[in-house]
Amino acid sequence: MRLTTIIGLCILILFFIVSCNDREANQNQIVTEDNDTVEVIFGDQQISLTANNYKDLTEEAIELYEEETSLFKPNRTEIQKWFIRYYIQMHEYNENVTNEELFQLAEERYEYEEAWKEYASEAYSVTVSDEAVESQANYNLDIYTSNLPPSIKGMSSGLDLSVEEFMVEFDRDHVERSVIWQQLMPKLLEKHQSEEAQTLDGVYLGQLYEEEVLEYLEENT
C-alpha cells in the first residue's frame, strides 16, 4: 500500500493521547488534530473488545512479528509497535488485511512518523525535550489512572508491562507527537492564516501539514 493509504487508515487507531494545553485551568481533555492537536484517534469500532481480547491480540501480534522478522532488522522495536497497533485495528474493524500487508503498513507508517517529526524540526524548528515528553506521559497516566480503557489494560498486560511502563515507554511516540503538535500548530496557523478556508482548525492544518510531510518523504526516499 502507498503511504497515502496508510495515513487514511491510521486515523482509526484506538490509542489515547491527553492534552496538557492548559494545566492551570485543569482542562483534562483528550486531544486530537480535530481539536487543535495531534491525530484523529477515535472511530466507531465494528467489534467491541474487552481487556482480555486486547491482551490476546497483543500476544498474537508479538508472536507473529517475532516469528517473521530478523533480530537484526533495522528499527525492529519501533516497527513492532506499529505492527501490534495495526494487528489490533484489523480485528477491531474486521478488516481483511494479509500479514504481508500488515508488515508493510507497519514499516511505512514508521517511516512516515519519523519524517513527520524530522520535517517539523527542519521546516519549522520545532523540537521537544525528553523532559517535556516525560511530563506529558506522566500527565496522561494521571488522567487515566482511575478509568483505564480496555485497550490500555489489555495491551499493557499482553506486552508484560505495567500501565505506567506502557504509557511512558511503549506509547512514547504518540506522546512525543502530541507535544510536537502543540508547538507546531501555532506556526501552521500563522503560515496559513491568510488563506480563504471556512475553518482554519486542527483538522485543516493537519491535512496541510500531512501533504508537506508526504512531499518531504518522497523527496528523501
Coordinates of C-alpha atoms in Angstrom, one line a residue:
M1 CA 0.0 0.0 0.0
R2 CA 1.1 3.6 -0.6
L3 CA 1.7 6.0 2.2
T4 CA -1.5 7.9 1.3
T5 CA -3.5 4.7 2.1
I6 CA -1.6 4.3 5.4
I7 CA -2.4 7.9 6.5
G8 CA -6.1 7.2 5.7
L9 CA -6.1 4.1 7.8
C10 CA -4.2 5.5 10.7
I11 CA -7.0 7.8 11.8
L12 CA -8.9 4.7 13.1
I13 CA -6.2 3.5 15.5
L14 CA -7.5 3.3 19.1
F15 CA -4.8 4.9 21.2
F16 CA -5.1 7.6 23.8
I17 CA -3.3 10.9 24.0
V18 CA -4.2 13.6 26.5
S19 CA -3.9 17.3 26.3
C20 CA -1.8 19.5 28.6
N21 CA -2.5 22.7 26.8
D22 CA -4.0 24.4 29.8
R23 CA -2.9 22.7 33.0
E24 CA -3.5 25.8 35.1
A25 CA -7.2 25.6 34.2
N26 CA -7.2 21.8 34.7
Q27 CA -8.7 21.2 31.3
N28 CA -8.4 17.4 31.3
Q29 CA -9.2 16.5 27.7
I30 CA -8.2 14.1 25.0
V31 CA -6.6 15.9 22.2
T32 CA -6.5 15.2 18.5
E33 CA -6.0 17.2 15.3
D34 CA -9.8 17.6 15.4
N35 CA -9.5 20.0 18.3
D36 CA -6.1 21.6 17.8
T37 CA -3.6 18.8 18.4
V38 CA -2.2 15.6 17.3
E39 CA -4.1 13.0 15.2
V40 CA -7.6 11.7 15.0
I41 CA -7.5 8.5 17.0
F42 CA -11.1 7.5 17.6
G43 CA -13.5 5.7 15.3
D44 CA -16.7 3.7 15.6
Q45 CA -15.5 0.2 16.1
Q46 CA -17.4 -2.6 14.5
I47 CA -16.4 -5.0 17.2
S48 CA -16.3 -4.2 21.0
L49 CA -13.2 -5.7 22.6
T50 CA -12.5 -6.4 26.2
A51 CA -9.2 -6.0 28.1
N52 CA -8.7 -9.8 27.7
N53 CA -9.3 -9.5 23.9
Y54 CA -6.7 -6.8 23.7
K55 CA -4.2 -8.9 25.7
D56 CA -4.7 -11.9 23.5
L57 CA -4.4 -9.9 20.3
T58 CA -1.3 -8.2 21.5
E59 CA 0.3 -11.5 22.4
E60 CA -0.7 -12.9 18.9
A61 CA 0.8 -9.9 17.2
I62 CA 4.1 -10.2 19.1
E63 CA 4.4 -13.9 18.4
L64 CA 3.7 -13.3 14.7
Y65 CA 6.2 -10.4 14.5
E66 CA 8.9 -12.3 16.3
E67 CA 8.5 -15.3 14.0
E68 CA 8.6 -13.4 10.8
T69 CA 11.3 -10.7 11.4
S70 CA 15.0 -10.9 11.9
L71 CA 16.6 -10.0 15.2
F72 CA 18.9 -7.7 13.2
K73 CA 16.1 -5.9 11.4
P74 CA 16.7 -2.1 11.5
N75 CA 14.3 -0.2 13.8
R76 CA 12.8 -3.5 14.8
T77 CA 11.3 -2.4 18.1
E78 CA 9.7 0.7 16.8
I79 CA 8.2 -1.0 13.8
Q80 CA 6.9 -3.7 16.0
K81 CA 4.8 -1.1 17.9
W82 CA 3.0 -0.2 14.6
F83 CA 2.6 -3.9 13.7
I84 CA 0.8 -4.5 17.0
R85 CA -1.4 -1.5 16.6
Y86 CA -2.4 -2.4 13.0
Y87 CA -2.9 -6.0 14.0
I88 CA -5.4 -4.9 16.7
Q89 CA -7.0 -2.4 14.4
M90 CA -7.6 -5.2 11.9
H91 CA -9.6 -7.1 14.4
E92 CA -11.4 -4.0 15.8
Y93 CA -12.8 -3.1 12.4
N94 CA -13.0 -6.6 11.0
E95 CA -10.6 -5.6 8.2
N96 CA -9.4 -8.1 5.6
V97 CA -5.7 -7.5 5.7
T98 CA -3.0 -10.1 5.0
N99 CA 0.1 -10.5 7.2
E100 CA 2.3 -9.2 4.4
E101 CA 0.2 -6.1 4.2
L102 CA 0.4 -5.6 7.9
F103 CA 4.2 -5.8 7.9
Q104 CA 4.2 -3.3 5.0
L105 CA 1.8 -0.9 6.8
A106 CA 3.9 -1.0 9.9
E107 CA 7.2 -0.3 8.2
E108 CA 5.7 2.5 6.0
R109 CA 3.9 4.1 9.0
Y110 CA 7.1 4.1 11.0
E111 CA 8.9 5.8 8.1
Y112 CA 6.1 8.4 7.8
E113 CA 6.1 9.1 11.6
E114 CA 9.9 9.7 11.5
A115 CA 9.5 12.0 8.6
W116 CA 6.7 13.8 10.4
K117 CA 9.0 14.6 13.3
E118 CA 12.0 15.4 11.1
Y119 CA 10.1 17.8 8.9
A120 CA 8.7 19.6 12.0
S121 CA 12.3 20.2 13.1
E122 CA 13.8 21.1 9.7
A123 CA 11.0 23.2 8.3
Y124 CA 9.5 24.8 11.4
S125 CA 12.3 24.5 14.0
V126 CA 10.1 22.5 16.3
T127 CA 11.8 20.1 18.7
V128 CA 10.9 18.8 22.1
S129 CA 12.9 17.7 25.1
D130 CA 12.8 14.3 26.8
E131 CA 11.6 16.1 29.9
A132 CA 8.6 17.6 28.1
V133 CA 7.7 14.2 26.7
E134 CA 8.0 12.5 30.0
S135 CA 6.0 15.2 31.7
Q136 CA 3.2 14.8 29.1
A137 CA 3.3 11.0 29.5
N138 CA 3.0 11.3 33.3
Y139 CA 0.1 13.7 32.9
N140 CA -1.6 11.2 30.6
L141 CA -1.1 8.5 33.2
D142 CA -2.6 10.6 35.9
I143 CA -5.7 11.2 33.8
Y144 CA -6.3 7.5 33.1
T145 CA -5.3 6.0 36.4
S146 CA -8.9 5.9 37.7
N147 CA -10.5 4.9 34.5
L148 CA -8.3 2.9 32.2
P149 CA -9.7 1.9 28.8
P150 CA -9.7 -1.8 28.0
S151 CA -7.1 -1.2 25.2
I152 CA -4.5 0.1 27.7
K153 CA -5.3 -2.6 30.3
G154 CA -5.1 -5.4 27.8
M155 CA -2.2 -4.2 25.7
S156 CA 0.0 -3.5 28.7
S157 CA -0.7 -6.9 30.0
G158 CA 0.0 -8.5 26.7
L159 CA 3.3 -6.7 26.5
D160 CA 4.1 -7.7 30.1
L161 CA 4.4 -4.0 31.0
S162 CA 2.8 -2.1 33.9
V163 CA 0.3 0.5 32.9
E164 CA 2.9 3.2 33.7
E165 CA 5.5 1.5 31.5
F166 CA 3.0 1.2 28.7
M167 CA 2.1 4.9 28.8
V168 CA 5.6 6.2 29.3
E169 CA 7.6 3.8 27.2
F170 CA 5.5 1.9 24.6
D171 CA 3.2 4.8 23.8
R172 CA 6.1 7.4 23.9
D173 CA 5.9 8.0 20.2
H174 CA 2.3 9.1 20.4
V175 CA 3.1 11.3 23.4
E176 CA 6.1 12.9 21.5
R177 CA 3.9 13.6 18.5
S178 CA 1.3 15.3 20.8
V179 CA 3.9 17.6 22.3
I180 CA 5.4 18.5 18.9
W181 CA 1.9 19.3 17.6
Q182 CA 1.2 21.7 20.5
Q183 CA 4.2 23.7 19.3
L184 CA 3.7 23.1 15.6
M185 CA 0.1 24.1 15.2
P186 CA 0.5 27.8 16.1
K187 CA 3.3 28.0 13.4
L188 CA 1.0 26.4 10.8
L189 CA -1.8 28.7 11.8
E190 CA 0.4 31.8 11.3
K191 CA 1.6 30.4 8.0
H192 CA -1.9 29.8 6.6
Q193 CA -4.0 32.4 8.3
S194 CA -4.3 34.5 5.1
E195 CA -5.9 31.6 3.2
E196 CA -9.6 31.5 2.5
A197 CA -10.7 28.5 4.5
Q198 CA -14.0 28.1 6.1
T199 CA -12.4 26.6 9.2
L200 CA -8.8 27.1 9.9
D201 CA -8.7 24.5 12.6
G202 CA -6.6 21.5 13.6
V203 CA -8.1 19.2 11.0
Y204 CA -7.4 21.5 8.1
L205 CA -3.9 22.4 9.4
G206 CA -3.2 18.7 9.9
Q207 CA -4.2 17.9 6.4
L208 CA -1.9 20.7 5.0
Y209 CA 1.0 19.5 7.1
E210 CA 0.4 15.9 6.1
E211 CA 0.7 17.0 2.4
E212 CA 4.0 18.7 3.2
V213 CA 5.4 15.7 5.0
L214 CA 4.4 13.4 2.1
E215 CA 6.3 15.6 -0.3
Y216 CA 9.3 15.7 2.0
L217 CA 9.2 11.9 2.3
E218 CA 9.1 11.4 -1.5
E219 CA 12.0 13.8 -2.0
N220 CA 14.1 12.0 0.6
T221 CA 13.4 8.4 -0.4

